[in-house]
PDB file of C-alpha atoms in Angstrom:
ATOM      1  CA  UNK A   1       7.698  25.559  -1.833  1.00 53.00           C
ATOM      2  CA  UNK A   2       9.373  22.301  -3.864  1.00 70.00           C
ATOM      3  CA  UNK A   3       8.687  22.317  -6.825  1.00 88.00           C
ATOM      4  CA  UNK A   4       7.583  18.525  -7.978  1.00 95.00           C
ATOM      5  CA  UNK A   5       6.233  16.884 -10.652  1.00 96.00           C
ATOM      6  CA  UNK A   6       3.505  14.097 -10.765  1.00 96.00           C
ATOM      7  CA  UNK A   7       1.918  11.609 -12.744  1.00 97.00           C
ATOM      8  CA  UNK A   8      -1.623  10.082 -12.427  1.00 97.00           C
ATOM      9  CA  UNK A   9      -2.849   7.298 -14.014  1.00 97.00           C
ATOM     10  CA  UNK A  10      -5.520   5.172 -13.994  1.00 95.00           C
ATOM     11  CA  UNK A  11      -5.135   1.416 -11.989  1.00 95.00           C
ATOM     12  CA  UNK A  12      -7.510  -1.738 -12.210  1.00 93.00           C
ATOM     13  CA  UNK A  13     -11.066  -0.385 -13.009  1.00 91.00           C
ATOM     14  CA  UNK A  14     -11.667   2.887 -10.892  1.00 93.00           C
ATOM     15  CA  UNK A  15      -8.546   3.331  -8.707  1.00 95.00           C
ATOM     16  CA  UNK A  16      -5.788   6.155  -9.532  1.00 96.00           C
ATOM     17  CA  UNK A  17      -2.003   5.616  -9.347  1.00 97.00           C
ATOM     18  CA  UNK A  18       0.124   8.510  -8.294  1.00 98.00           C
ATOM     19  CA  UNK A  19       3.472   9.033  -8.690  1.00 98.00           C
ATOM     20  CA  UNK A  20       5.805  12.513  -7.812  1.00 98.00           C
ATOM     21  CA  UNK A  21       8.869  12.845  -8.726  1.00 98.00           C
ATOM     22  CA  UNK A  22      11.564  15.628  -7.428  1.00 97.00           C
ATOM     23  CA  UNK A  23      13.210  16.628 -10.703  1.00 96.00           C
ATOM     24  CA  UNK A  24      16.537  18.000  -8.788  1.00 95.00           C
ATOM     25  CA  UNK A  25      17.171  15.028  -5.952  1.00 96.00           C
ATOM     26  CA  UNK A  26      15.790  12.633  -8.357  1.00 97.00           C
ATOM     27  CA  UNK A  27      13.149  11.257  -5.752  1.00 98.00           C
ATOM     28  CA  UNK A  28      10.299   9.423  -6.742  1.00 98.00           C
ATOM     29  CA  UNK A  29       7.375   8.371  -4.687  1.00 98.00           C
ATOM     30  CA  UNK A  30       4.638   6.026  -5.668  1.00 98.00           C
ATOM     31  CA  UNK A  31       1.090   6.691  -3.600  1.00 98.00           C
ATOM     32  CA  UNK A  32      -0.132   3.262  -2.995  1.00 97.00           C
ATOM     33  CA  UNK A  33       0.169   0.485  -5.452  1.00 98.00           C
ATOM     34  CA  UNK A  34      -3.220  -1.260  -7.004  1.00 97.00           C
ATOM     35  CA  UNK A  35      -1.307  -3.007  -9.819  1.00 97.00           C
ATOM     36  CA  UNK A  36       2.200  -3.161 -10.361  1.00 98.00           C
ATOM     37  CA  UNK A  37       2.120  -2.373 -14.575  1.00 98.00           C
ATOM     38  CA  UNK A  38       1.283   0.729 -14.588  1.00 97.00           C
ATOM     39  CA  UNK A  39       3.378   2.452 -12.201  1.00 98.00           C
ATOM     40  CA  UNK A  40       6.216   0.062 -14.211  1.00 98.00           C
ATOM     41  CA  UNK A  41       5.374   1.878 -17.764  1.00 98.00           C
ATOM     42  CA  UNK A  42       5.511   5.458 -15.995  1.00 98.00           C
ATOM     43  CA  UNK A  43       8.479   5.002 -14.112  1.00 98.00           C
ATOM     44  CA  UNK A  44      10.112   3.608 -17.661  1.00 98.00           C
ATOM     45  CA  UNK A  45       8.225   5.909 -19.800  1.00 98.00           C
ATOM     46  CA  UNK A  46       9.717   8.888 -17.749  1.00 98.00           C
ATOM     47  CA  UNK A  47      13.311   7.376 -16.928  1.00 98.00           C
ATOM     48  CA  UNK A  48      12.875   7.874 -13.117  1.00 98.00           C
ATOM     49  CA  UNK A  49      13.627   5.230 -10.760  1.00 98.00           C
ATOM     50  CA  UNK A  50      11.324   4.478  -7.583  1.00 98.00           C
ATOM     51  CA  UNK A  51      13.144   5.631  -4.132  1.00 98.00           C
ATOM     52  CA  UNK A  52       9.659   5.374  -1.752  1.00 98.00           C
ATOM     53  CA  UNK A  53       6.783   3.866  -1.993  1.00 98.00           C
ATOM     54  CA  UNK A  54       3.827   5.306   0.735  1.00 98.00           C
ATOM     55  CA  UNK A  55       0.776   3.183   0.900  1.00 98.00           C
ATOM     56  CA  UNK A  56      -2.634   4.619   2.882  1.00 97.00           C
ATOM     57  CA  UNK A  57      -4.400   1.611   3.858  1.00 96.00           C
ATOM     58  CA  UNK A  58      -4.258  -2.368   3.511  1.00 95.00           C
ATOM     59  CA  UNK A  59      -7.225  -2.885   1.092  1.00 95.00           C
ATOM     60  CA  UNK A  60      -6.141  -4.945  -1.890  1.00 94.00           C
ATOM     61  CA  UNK A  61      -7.101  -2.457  -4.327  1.00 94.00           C
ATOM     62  CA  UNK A  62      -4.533  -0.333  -2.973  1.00 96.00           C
ATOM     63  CA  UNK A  63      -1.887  -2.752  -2.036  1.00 96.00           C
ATOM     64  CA  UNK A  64      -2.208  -5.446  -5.223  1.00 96.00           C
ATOM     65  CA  UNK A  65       0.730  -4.438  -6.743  1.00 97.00           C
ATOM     66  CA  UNK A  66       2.843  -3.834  -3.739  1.00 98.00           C
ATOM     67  CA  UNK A  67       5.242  -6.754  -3.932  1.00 97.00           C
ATOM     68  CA  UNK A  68       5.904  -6.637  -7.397  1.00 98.00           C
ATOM     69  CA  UNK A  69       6.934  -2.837  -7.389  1.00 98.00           C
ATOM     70  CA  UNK A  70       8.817  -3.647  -4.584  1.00 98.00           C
ATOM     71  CA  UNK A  71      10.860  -5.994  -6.121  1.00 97.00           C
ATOM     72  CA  UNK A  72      11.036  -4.891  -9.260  1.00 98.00           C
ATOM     73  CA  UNK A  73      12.297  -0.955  -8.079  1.00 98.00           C
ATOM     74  CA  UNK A  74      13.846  -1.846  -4.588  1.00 98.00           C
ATOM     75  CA  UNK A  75      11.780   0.879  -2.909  1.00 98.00           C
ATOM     76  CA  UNK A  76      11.651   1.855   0.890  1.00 98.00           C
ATOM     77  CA  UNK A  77       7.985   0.956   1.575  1.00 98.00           C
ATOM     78  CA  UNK A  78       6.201   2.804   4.456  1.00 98.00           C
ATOM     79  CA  UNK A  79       2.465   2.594   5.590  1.00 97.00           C
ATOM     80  CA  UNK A  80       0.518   2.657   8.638  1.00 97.00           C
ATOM     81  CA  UNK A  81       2.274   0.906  11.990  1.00 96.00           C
ATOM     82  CA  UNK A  82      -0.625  -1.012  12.834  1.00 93.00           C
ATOM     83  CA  UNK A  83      -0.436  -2.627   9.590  1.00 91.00           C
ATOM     84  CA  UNK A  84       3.383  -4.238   9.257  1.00 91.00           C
ATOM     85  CA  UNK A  85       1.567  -7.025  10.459  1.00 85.00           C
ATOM     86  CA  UNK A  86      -1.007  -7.318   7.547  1.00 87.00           C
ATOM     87  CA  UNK A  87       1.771  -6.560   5.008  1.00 92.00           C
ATOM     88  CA  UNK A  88       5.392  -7.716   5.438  1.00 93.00           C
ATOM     89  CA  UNK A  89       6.498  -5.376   2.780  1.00 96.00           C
ATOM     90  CA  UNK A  90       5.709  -2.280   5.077  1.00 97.00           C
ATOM     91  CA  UNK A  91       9.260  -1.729   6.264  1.00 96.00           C
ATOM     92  CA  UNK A  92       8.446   2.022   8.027  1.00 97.00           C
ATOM     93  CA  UNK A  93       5.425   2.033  10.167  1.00 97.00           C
ATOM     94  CA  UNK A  94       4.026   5.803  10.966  1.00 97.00           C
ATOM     95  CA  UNK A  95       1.118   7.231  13.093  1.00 96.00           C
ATOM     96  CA  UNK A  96      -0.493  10.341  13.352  1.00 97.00           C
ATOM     97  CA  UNK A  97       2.241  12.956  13.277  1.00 96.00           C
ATOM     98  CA  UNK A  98       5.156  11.137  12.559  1.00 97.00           C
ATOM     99  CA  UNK A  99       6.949  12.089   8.701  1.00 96.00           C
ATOM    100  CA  UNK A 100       9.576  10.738   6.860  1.00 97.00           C
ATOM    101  CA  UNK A 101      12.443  12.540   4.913  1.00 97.00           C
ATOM    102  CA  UNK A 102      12.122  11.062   0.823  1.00 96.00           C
ATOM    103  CA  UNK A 103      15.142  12.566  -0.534  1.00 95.00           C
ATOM    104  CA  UNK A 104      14.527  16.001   0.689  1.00 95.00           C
ATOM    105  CA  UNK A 105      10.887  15.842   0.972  1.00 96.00           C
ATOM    106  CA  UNK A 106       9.076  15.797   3.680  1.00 96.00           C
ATOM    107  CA  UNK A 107       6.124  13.653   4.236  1.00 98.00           C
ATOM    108  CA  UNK A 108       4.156  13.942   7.352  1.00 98.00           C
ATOM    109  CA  UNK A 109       1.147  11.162   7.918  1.00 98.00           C
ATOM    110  CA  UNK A 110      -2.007  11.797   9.456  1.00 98.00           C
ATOM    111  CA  UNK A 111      -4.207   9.524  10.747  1.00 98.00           C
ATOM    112  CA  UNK A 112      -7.514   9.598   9.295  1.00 98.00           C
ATOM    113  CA  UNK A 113      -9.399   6.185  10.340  1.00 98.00           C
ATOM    114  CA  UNK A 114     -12.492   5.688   9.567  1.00 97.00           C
ATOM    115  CA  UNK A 115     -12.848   3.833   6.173  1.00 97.00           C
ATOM    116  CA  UNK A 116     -10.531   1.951   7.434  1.00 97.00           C
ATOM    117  CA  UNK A 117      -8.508   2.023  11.206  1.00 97.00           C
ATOM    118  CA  UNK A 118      -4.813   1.971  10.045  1.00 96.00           C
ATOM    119  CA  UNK A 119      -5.635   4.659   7.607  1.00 97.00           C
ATOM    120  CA  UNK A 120      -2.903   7.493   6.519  1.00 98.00           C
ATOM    121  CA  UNK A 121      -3.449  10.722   4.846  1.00 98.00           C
ATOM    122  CA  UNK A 122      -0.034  11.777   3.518  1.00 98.00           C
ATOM    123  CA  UNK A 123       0.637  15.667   3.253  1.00 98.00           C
ATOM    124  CA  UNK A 124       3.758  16.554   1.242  1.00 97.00           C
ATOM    125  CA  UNK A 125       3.881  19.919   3.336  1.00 94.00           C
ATOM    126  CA  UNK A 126       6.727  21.913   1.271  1.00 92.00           C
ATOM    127  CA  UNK A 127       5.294  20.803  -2.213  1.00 95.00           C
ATOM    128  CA  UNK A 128       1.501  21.551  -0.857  1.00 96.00           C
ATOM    129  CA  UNK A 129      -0.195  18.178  -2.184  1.00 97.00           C
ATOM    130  CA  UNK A 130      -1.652  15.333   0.028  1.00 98.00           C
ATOM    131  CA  UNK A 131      -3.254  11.854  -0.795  1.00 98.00           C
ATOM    132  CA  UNK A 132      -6.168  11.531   1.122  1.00 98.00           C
ATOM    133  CA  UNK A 133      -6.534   7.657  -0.162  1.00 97.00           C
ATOM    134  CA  UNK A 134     -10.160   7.056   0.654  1.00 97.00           C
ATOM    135  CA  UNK A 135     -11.037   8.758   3.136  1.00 98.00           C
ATOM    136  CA  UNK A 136     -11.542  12.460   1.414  1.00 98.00           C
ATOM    137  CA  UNK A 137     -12.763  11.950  -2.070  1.00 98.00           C
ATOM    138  CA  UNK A 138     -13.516  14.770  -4.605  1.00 98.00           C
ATOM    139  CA  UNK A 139     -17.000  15.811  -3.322  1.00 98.00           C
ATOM    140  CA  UNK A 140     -17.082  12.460  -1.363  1.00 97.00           C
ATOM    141  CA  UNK A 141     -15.651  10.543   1.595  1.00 98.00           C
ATOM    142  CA  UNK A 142     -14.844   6.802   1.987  1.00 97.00           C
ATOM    143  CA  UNK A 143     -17.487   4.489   3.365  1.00 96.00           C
ATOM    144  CA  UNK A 144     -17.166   3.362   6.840  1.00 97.00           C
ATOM    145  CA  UNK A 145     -15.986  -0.313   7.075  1.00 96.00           C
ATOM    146  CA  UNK A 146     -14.170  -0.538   9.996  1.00 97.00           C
ATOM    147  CA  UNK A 147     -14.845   2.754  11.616  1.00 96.00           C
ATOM    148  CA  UNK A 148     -17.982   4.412  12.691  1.00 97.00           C
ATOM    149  CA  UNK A 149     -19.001   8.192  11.818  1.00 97.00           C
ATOM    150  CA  UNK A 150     -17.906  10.166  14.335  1.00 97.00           C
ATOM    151  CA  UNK A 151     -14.565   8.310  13.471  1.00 98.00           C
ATOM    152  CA  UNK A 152     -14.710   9.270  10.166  1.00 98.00           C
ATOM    153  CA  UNK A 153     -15.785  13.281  10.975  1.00 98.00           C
ATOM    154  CA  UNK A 154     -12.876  13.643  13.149  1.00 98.00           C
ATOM    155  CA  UNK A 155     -10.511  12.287  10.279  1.00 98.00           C
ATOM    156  CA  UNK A 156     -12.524  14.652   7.735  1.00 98.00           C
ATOM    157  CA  UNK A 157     -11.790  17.875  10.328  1.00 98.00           C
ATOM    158  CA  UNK A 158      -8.196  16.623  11.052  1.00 98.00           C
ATOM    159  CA  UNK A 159      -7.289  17.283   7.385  1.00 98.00           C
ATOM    160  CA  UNK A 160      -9.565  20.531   7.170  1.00 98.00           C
ATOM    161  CA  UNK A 161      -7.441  21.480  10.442  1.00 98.00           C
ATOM    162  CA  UNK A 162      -4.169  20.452   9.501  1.00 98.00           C
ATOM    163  CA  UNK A 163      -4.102  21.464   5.944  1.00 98.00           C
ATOM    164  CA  UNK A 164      -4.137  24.644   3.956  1.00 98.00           C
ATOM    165  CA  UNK A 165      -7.064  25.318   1.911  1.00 98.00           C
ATOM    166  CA  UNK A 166      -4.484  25.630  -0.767  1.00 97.00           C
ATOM    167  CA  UNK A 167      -3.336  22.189  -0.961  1.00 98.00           C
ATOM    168  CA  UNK A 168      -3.634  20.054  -4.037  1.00 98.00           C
ATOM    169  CA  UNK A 169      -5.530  16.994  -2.915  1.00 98.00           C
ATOM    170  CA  UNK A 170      -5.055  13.341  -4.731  1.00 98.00           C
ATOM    171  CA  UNK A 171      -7.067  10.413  -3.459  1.00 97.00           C
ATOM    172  CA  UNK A 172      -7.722   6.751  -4.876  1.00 95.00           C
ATOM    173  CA  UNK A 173     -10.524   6.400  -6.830  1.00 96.00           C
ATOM    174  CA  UNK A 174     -12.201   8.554  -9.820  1.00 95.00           C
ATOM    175  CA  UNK A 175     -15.974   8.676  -8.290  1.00 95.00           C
ATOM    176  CA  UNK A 176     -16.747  12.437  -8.965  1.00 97.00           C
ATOM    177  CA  UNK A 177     -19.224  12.201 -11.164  1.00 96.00           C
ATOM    178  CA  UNK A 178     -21.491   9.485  -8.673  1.00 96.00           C
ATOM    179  CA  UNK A 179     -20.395  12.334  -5.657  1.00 97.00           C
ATOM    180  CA  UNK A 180     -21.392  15.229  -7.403  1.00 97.00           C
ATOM    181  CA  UNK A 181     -25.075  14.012  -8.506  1.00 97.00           C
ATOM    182  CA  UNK A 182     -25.290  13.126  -4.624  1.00 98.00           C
ATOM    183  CA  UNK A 183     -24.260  16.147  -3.413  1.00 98.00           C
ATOM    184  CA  UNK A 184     -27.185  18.089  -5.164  1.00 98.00           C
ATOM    185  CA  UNK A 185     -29.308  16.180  -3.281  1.00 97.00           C
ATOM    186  CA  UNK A 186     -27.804  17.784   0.147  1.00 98.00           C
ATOM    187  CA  UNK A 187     -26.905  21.227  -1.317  1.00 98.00           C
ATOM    188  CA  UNK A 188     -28.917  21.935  -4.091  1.00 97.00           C
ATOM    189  CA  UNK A 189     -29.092  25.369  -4.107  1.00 95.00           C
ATOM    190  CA  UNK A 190     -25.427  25.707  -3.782  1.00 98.00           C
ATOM    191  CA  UNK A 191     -24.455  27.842  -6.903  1.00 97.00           C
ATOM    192  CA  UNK A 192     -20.742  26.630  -6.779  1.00 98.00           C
ATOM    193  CA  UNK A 193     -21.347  23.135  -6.383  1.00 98.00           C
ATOM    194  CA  UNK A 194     -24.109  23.640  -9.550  1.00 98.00           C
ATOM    195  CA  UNK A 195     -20.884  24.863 -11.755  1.00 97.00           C
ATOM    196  CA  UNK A 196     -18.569  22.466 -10.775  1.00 97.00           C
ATOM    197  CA  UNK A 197     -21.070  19.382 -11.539  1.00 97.00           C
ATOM    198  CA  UNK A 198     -21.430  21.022 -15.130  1.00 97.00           C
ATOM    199  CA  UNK A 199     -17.791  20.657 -15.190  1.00 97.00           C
ATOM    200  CA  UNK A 200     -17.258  17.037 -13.904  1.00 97.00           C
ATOM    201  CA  UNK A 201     -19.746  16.113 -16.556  1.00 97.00           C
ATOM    202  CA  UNK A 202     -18.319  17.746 -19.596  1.00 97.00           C
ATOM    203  CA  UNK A 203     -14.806  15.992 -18.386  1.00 97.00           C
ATOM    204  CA  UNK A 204     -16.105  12.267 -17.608  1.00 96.00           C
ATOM    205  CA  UNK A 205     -17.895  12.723 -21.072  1.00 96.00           C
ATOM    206  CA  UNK A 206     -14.062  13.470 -22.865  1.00 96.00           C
ATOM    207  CA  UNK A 207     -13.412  10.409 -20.347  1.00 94.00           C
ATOM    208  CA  UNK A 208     -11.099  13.072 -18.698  1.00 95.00           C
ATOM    209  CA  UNK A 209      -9.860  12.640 -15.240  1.00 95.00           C
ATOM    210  CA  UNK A 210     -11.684  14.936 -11.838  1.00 97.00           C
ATOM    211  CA  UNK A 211      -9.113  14.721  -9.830  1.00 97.00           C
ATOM    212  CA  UNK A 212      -6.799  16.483  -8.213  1.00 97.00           C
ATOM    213  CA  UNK A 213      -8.875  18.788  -6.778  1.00 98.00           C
ATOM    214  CA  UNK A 214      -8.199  21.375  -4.148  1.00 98.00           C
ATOM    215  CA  UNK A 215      -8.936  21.418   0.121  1.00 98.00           C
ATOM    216  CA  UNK A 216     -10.412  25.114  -0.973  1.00 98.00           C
ATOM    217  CA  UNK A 217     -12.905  23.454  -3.909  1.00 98.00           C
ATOM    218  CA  UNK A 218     -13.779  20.581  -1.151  1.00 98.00           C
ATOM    219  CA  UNK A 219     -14.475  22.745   1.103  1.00 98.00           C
ATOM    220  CA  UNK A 220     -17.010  24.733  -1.057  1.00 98.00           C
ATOM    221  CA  UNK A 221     -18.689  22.043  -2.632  1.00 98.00           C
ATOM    222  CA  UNK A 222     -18.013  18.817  -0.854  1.00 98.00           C
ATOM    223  CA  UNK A 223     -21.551  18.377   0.636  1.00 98.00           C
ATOM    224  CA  UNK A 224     -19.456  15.633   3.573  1.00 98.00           C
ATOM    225  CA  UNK A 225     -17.587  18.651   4.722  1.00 98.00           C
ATOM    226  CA  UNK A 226     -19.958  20.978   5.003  1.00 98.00           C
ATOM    227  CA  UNK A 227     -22.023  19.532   7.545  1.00 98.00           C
ATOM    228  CA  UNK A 228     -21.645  23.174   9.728  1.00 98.00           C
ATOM    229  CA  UNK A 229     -23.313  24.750   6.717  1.00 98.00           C
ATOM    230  CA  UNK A 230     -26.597  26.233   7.623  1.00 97.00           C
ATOM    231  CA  UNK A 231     -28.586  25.635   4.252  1.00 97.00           C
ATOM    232  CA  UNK A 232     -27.600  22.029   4.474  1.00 98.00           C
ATOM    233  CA  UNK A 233     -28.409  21.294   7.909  1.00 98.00           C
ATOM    234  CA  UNK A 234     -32.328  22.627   7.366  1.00 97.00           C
ATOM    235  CA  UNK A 235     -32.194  20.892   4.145  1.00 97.00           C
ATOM    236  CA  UNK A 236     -31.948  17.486   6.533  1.00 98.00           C
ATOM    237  CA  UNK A 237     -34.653  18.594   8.915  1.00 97.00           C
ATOM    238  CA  UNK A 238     -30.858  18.995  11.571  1.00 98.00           C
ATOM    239  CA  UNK A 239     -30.601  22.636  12.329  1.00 97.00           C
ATOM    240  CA  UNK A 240     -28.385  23.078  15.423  1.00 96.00           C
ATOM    241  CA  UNK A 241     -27.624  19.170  15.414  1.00 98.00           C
ATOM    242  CA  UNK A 242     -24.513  17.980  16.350  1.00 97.00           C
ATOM    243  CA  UNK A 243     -21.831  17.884  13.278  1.00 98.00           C
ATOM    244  CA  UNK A 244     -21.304  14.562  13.604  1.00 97.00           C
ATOM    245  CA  UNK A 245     -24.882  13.341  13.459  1.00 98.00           C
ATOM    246  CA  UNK A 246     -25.145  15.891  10.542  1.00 98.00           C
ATOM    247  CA  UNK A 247     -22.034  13.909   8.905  1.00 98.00           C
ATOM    248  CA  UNK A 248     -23.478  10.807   9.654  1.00 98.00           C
ATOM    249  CA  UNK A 249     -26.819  11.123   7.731  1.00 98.00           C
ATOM    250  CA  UNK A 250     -25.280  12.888   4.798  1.00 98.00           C
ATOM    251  CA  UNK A 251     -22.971   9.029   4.908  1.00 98.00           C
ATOM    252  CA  UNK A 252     -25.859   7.103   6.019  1.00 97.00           C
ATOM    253  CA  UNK A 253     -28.016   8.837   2.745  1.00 98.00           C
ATOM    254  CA  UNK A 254     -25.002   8.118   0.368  1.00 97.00           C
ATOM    255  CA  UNK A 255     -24.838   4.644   1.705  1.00 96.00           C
ATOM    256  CA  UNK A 256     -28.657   4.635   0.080  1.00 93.00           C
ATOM    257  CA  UNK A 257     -28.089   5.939  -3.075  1.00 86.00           C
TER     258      UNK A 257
END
């Protein structure tokens, strides 16, 4: 497995910044770009200088700082195909399956519409981490603005499918604390989820970040992954329903909150 290093840091009001950096080739990737400055102050901070930049999706919050980084580091930029239109800084346009070589990374995309249709879920499959952008949160998923839920469910299961349960997940926004009171109100008898709320609390009170998390962790606690789980579909009144309608009132009840 590669061994890389990363940096998050917090962007605009509630959005994460990623950066990871390959201490041996020298590679550094940024994970989307909501404001230029702060990636700017890592990237000097740390002495590395910006090879790749790999966005998820063309909302603003996630692509505000794009030109400027661009500019200012001379980065390869590479998103989703269907959106080199939107943004003419996309120079690389993936879809589902396709990956890219960063240095000697590998970086495979996967589709995962839903939140959005040109959506990308990047999975750095030799260093085990992926950025799920917004469409896997920590105990959350994105909301559905373009897509529909059964859209967003098969996204959710390509990533359970696709990656190992040991993967370290990122994603683009710190709402774990919101998530996790919403999930005890689908699983509330779930003893692991009850420990790991106790946890996000004691961190968002030291103003300490949730994330990353794990695929494993999501899938023990995240209540919009879970919609096989027995206890949660009688909680709903939606034993033997089909996954997708479970999914969809779990998002349709968060949507409520």
């Amino acid at each position: 497995m590669s061994q890389v290093e990363y940096r998050q840091f917090t962007c605009l009001s509630d959005n994460f910044g990623v950066i990871v950096h390959d201490p041996q080739s020298g590679t550094t990737i940024a994970l989307d770009v909501p404001d230029a400055a702060p990636y700017l102050a890592v990237l000097e901070a740390e002495g590395w200088n910006l090879t790749d930049i790999l966005i998820t999706h063309h909302h603003w919050d996630h692509v505000g700082g794009l030109g400027e980084l661009k500019e200012k580091t001379g980065a390869r930029v590479v998103g989703p195909a269907r959106t080199q239109q939107k943004l003419s800084e996309i120079e690389v346009g993936v879809e589902d399956g396709d990956h890219i070589m960063a240095g000697p990374l590998k970086v495979r995309a996967l589709a995962t519409p839903g939140h959005t249709l040109d959506h990308i879920t990047w999975w750095f499959e030799d260093a085990g981490l992926a950025h799920t952008g917004d469409t896997l949160f920590a105990l959350g998923c994105g909301r559905l603005f373009e897509g529909d839920a059964q859209m967003m469910w098969a996204s959710l299961t390509h990533i359970v499918d696709t990656l190992p349960e040991e993967t370290v997940l990122f994603c683009g926004h710190e709402y774990t604390l919101s998530n996790a009171r919403f999930a005890l109100t689908i699983d509330p008898e779930n003893t692991e989820l009850i420990k790991r709320v106790a946890e996000i609390e004691a961190l968002r009170r030291e103003d300490k970040a949730t994330l990353p998390t794990t695929l494993k962790l999501e899938l023990a606690t995240n209540p919009f992954l879970r919609a096989a789980n027995p206890a949660i579909q009688k909680h709903l009144g939606m034993e033997g329903a089909p996954l997708s309608d479970v999914f969809a009132e779990i998002r349709q009840r968060k949507d409520m909150a």
